[in-house]
N, CA, C and O of each residue as an XYZ file, in Angstrom:
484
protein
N     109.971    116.739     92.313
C     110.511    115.543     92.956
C     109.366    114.602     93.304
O     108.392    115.126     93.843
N     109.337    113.415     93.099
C     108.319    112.100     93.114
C     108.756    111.611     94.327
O     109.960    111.365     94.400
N     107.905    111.365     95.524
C     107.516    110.998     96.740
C     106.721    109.651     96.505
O     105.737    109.524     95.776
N     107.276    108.764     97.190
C     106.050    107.774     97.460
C     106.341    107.515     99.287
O     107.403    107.288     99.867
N     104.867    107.667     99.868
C     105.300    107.800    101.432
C     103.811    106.789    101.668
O     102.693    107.095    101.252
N     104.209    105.384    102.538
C     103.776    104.651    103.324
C     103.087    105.146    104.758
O     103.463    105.998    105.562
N     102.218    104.490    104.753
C     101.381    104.736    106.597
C     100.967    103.685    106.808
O     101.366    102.729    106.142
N     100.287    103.579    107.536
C      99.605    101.799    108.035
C     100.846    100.932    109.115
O     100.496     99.797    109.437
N     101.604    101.194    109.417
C     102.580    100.492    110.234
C     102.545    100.591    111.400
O     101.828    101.490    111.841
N     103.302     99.712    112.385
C     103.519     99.694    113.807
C     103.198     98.223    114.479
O     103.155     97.265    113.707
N     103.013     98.046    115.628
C     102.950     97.267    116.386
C     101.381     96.712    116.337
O     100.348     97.361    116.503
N     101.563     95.158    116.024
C     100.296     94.308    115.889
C     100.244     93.168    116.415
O     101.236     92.459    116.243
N      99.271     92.695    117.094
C      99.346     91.174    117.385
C      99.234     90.166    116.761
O      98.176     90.184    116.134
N      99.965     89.011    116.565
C      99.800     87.741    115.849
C      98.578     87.685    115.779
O      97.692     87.736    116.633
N      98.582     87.519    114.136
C      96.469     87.062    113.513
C      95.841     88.288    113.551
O      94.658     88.278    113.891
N      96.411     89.450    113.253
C      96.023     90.974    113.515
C      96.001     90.997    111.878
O      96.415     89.979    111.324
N      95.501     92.200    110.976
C      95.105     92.514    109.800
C      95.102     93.962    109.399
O      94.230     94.603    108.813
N      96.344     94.348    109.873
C      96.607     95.741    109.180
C      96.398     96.010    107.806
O      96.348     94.979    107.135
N      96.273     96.961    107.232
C      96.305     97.840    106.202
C      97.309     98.965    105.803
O      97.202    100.166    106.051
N      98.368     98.284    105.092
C      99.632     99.356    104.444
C      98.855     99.881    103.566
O      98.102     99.149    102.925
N      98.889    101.797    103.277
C      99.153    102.140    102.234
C     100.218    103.268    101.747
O     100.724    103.974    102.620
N     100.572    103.459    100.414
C     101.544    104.091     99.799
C     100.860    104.846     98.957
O     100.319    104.276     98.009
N     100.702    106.541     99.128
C     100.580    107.659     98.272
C     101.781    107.881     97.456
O     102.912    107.786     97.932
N     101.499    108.233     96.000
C     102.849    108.374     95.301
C     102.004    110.149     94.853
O     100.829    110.320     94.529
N     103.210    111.323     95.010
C     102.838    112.121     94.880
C     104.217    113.155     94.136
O     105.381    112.766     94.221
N     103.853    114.451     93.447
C     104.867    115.243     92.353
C     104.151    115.338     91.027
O     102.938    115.330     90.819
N     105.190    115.434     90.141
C     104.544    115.756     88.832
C     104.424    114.568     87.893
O     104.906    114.744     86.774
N     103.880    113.416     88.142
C     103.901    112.152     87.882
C     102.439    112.547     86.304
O     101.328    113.073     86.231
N     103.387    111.907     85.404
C     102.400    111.730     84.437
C     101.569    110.140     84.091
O     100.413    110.159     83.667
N     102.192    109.019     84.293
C     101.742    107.803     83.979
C     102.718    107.118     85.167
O     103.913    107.399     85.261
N     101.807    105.877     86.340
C     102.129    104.788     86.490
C     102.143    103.437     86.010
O     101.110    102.810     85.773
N     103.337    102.967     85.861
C     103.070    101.333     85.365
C     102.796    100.873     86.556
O     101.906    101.344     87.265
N     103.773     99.606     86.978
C     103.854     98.912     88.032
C     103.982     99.487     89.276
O     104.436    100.610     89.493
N     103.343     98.253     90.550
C     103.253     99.306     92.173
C     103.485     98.024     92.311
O     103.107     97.015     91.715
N     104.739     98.417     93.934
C     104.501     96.592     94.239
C     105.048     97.109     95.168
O     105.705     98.150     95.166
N     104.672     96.002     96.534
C     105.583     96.153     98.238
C     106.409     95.092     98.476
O     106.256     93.878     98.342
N     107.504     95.920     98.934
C     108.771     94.507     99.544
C     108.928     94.815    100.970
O     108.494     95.731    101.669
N     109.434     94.120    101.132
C     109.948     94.106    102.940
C     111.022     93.724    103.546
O     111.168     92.533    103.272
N     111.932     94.116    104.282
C     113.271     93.814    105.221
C     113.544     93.145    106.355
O     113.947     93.856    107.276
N     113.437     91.878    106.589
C     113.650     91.815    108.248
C     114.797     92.090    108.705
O     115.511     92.742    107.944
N     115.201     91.823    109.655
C     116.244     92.903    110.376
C     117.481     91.404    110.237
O     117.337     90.373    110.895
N     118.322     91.578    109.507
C     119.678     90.758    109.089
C     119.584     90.008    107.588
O     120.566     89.397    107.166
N     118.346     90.093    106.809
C     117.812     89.554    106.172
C     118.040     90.440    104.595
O     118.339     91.625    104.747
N     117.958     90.109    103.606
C     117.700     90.592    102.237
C     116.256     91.088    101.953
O     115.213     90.445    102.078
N     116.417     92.340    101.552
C     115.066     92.619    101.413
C     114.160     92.091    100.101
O     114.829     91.947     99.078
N     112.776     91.793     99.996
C     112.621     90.584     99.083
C     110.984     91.383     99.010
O     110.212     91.976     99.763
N     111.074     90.962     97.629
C     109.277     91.062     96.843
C     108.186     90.497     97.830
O     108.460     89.407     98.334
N     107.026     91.065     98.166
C     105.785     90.810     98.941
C     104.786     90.656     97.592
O     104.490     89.616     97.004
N     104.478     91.665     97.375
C     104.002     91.443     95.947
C     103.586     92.776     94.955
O     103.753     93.896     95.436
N     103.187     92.681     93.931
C     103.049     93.239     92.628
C     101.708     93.601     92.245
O     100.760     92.821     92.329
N     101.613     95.026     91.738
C     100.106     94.890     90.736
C     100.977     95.743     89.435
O     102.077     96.282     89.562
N     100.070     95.681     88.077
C     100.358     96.261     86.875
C      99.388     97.202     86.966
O      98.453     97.306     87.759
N      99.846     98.103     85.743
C      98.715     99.273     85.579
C      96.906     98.355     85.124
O      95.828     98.897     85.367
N      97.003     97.373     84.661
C      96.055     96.437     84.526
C      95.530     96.227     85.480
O      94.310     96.098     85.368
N      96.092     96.088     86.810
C      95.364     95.065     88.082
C      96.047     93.867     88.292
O      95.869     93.365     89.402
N      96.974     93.122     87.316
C      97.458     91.795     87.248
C      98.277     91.983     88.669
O      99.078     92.885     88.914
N      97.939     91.073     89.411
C      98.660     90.807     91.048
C      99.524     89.588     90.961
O      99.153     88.638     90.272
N     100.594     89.560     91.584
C     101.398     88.651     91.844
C     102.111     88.676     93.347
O     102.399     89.761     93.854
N     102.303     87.775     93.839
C     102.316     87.661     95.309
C     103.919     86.483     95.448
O     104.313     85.605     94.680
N     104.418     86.926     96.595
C     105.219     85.823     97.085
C     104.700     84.489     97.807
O     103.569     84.390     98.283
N     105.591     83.558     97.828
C     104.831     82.254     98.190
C     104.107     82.326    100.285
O     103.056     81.998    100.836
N     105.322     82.889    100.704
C     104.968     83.339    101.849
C     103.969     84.221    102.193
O     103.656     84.216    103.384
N     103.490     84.846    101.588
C     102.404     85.462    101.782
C     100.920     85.529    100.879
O     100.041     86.390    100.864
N     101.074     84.050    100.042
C      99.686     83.790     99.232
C      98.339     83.427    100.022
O      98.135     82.477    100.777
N      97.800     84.075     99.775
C      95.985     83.678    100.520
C      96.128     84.358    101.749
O      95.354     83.942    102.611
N      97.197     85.666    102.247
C      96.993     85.970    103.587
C      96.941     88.257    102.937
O      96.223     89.127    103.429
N      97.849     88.397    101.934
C      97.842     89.296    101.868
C      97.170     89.523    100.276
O      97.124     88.809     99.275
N      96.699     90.854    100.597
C      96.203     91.389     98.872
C      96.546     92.739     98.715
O      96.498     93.554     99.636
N      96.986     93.064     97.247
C      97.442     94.244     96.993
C      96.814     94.754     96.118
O      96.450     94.092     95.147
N      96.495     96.237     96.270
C      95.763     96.622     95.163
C      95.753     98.285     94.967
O      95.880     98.887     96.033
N      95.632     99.054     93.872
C      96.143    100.102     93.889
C      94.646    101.299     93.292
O      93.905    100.693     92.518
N      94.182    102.827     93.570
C      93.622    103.860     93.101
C      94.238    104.592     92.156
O      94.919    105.546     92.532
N      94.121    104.293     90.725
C      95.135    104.992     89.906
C      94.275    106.731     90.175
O      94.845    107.798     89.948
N      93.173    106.627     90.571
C      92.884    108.365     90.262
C      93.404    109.108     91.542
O      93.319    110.334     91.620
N      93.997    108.265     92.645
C      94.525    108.250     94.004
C      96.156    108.391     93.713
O      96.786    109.130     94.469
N      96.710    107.853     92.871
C      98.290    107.496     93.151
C      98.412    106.507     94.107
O      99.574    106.237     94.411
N      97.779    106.062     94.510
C      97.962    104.884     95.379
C      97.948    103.285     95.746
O      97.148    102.709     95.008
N      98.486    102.547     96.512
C      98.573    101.209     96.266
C      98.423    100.921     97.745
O      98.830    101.706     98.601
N      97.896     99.906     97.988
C      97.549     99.625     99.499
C      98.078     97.616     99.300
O      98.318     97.046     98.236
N      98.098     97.225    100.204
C      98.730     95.812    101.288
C      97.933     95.649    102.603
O      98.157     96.096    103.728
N      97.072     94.982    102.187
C      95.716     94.268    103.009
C      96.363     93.272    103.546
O      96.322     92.283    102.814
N      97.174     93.047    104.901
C      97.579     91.973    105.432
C      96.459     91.288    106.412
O      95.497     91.799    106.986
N      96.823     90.273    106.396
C      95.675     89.154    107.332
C      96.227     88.160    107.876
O      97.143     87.598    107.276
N      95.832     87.737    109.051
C      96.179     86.574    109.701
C      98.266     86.639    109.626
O      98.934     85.763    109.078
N      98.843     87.861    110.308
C     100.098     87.698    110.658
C     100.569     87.292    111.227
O      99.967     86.985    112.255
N     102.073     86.894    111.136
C     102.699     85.999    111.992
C     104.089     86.823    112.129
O     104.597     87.691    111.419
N     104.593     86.040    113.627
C     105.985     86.883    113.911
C     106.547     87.595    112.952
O     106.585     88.820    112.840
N     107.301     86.176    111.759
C     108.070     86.595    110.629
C     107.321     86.940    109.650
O     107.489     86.369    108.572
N     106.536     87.731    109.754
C     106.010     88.806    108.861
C     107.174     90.667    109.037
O     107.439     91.658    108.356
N     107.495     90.039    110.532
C     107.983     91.575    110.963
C     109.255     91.826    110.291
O     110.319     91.212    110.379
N     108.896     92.970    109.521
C     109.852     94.019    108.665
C     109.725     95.066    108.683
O     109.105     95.519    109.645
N     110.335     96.200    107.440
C     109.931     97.085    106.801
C     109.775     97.254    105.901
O     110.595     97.189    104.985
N     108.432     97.588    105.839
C     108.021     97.565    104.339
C     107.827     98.896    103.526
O     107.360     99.959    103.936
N     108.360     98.542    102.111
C     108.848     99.544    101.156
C     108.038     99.728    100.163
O     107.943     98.732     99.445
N     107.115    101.059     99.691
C     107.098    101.144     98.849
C     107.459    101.127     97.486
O     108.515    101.759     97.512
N     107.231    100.764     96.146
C     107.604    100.279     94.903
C     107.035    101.103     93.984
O     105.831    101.181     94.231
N     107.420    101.921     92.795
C     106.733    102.065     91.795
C     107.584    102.496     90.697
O     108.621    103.077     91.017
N     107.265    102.265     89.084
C     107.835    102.333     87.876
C     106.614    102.995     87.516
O     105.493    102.544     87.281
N     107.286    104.706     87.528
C     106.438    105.868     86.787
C     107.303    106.545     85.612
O     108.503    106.396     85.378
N     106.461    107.243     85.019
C     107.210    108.483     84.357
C     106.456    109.970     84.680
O     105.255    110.239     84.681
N     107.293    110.581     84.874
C     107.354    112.232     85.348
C     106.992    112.899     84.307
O     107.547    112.547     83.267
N     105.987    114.043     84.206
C     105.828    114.668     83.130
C     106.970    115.862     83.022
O     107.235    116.767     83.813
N     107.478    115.557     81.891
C     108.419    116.465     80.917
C     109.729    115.075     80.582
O     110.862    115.150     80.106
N     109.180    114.276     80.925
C     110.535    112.934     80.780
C     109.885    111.382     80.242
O     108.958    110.668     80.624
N     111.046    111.295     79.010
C     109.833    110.307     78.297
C     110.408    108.550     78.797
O     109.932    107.596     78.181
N     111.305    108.344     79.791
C     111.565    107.522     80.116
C     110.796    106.497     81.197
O     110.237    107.258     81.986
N     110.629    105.676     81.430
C     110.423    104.884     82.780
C     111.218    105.104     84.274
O     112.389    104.840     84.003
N     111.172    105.332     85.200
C     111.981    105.357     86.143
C     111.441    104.652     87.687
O     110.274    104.631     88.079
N     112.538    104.151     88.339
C     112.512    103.129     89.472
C     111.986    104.464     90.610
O     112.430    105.597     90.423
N     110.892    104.145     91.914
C     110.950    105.212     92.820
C     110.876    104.236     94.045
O     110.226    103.192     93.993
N     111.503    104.595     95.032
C     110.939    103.685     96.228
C     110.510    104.855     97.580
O     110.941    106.007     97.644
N     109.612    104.234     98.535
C     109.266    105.084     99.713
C     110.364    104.933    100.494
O     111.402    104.369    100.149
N     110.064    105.610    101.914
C     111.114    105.592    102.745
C     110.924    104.096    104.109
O     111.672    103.737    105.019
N     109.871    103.699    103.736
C     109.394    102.398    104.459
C     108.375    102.737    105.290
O     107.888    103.861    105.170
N     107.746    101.610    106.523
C     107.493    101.694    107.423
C     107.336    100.588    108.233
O     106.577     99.682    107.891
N     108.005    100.548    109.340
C     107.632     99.409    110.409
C     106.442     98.481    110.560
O     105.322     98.898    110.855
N     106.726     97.225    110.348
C     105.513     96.238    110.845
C     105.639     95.650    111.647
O     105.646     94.498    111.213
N     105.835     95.639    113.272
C     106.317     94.271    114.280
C     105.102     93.796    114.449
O     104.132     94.555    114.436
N     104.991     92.577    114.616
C     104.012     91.310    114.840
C     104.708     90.613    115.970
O     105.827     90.120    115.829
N     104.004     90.577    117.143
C     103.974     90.313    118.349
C     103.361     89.089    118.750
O     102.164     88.975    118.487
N     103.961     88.115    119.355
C     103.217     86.749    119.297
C     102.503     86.294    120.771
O     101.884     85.233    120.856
């Protein structure tokens, strides 16, 4: 069974610069894509941003020039370098990844179980 489990969350002050990251762990043979989304509370949960097995990053407009994403393929991991936050930053944020499992020759969707970000003004 493929796990991807988030840490880095909790309670921060406006203009604070946490560090999300997401371990993806099991019998994972190849990652493509890693990317973080987030939920505010009544809201649709929506893309933060993207890396490829390349490095190619893509970001939402709300969060260009404040956050960076970037991933340890010999790690399984993908991290969300936030900077300079603001209230409505506060969600939960979800791990993302399109792996394949060794013994299965398909692509498949995995998500974490989240973790809390409140930003306190």
């Amino acid at each position: 069974q493929v796990q991807l489990v988030e840490s880095g969350g909790g309670l921060v002050q406006a203009g604070g610069s946490p560090r999300l990251s997401c371990a993806a762990s099991g019998s994972i043979s190849s990652i493509n894509s890693m990317a973080w989304y987030r939920q505010a509370p009544g809201k649709q949960r929506e893309l933060v941003a993207t890396i490829t097995s390349g490095g190619i990053e893509n970001y939402a407009d709300s969060v260009k020039g404040r956050f960076t994403i970037s991933r340890d393929n010999a790690k399984n991991t993908v991290n969300l370098q936030m900077n300079s936050l603001k209230p409505e930053d506060t969600a939960v944020y979800y791990c993302h990844s399109i792996l394949r499992t060794m013994g299965a020759g398909g692509w498949y969707s995995y998500w974490g179980q989240g973790t809390q970000v409140t930003v306190s003004s």
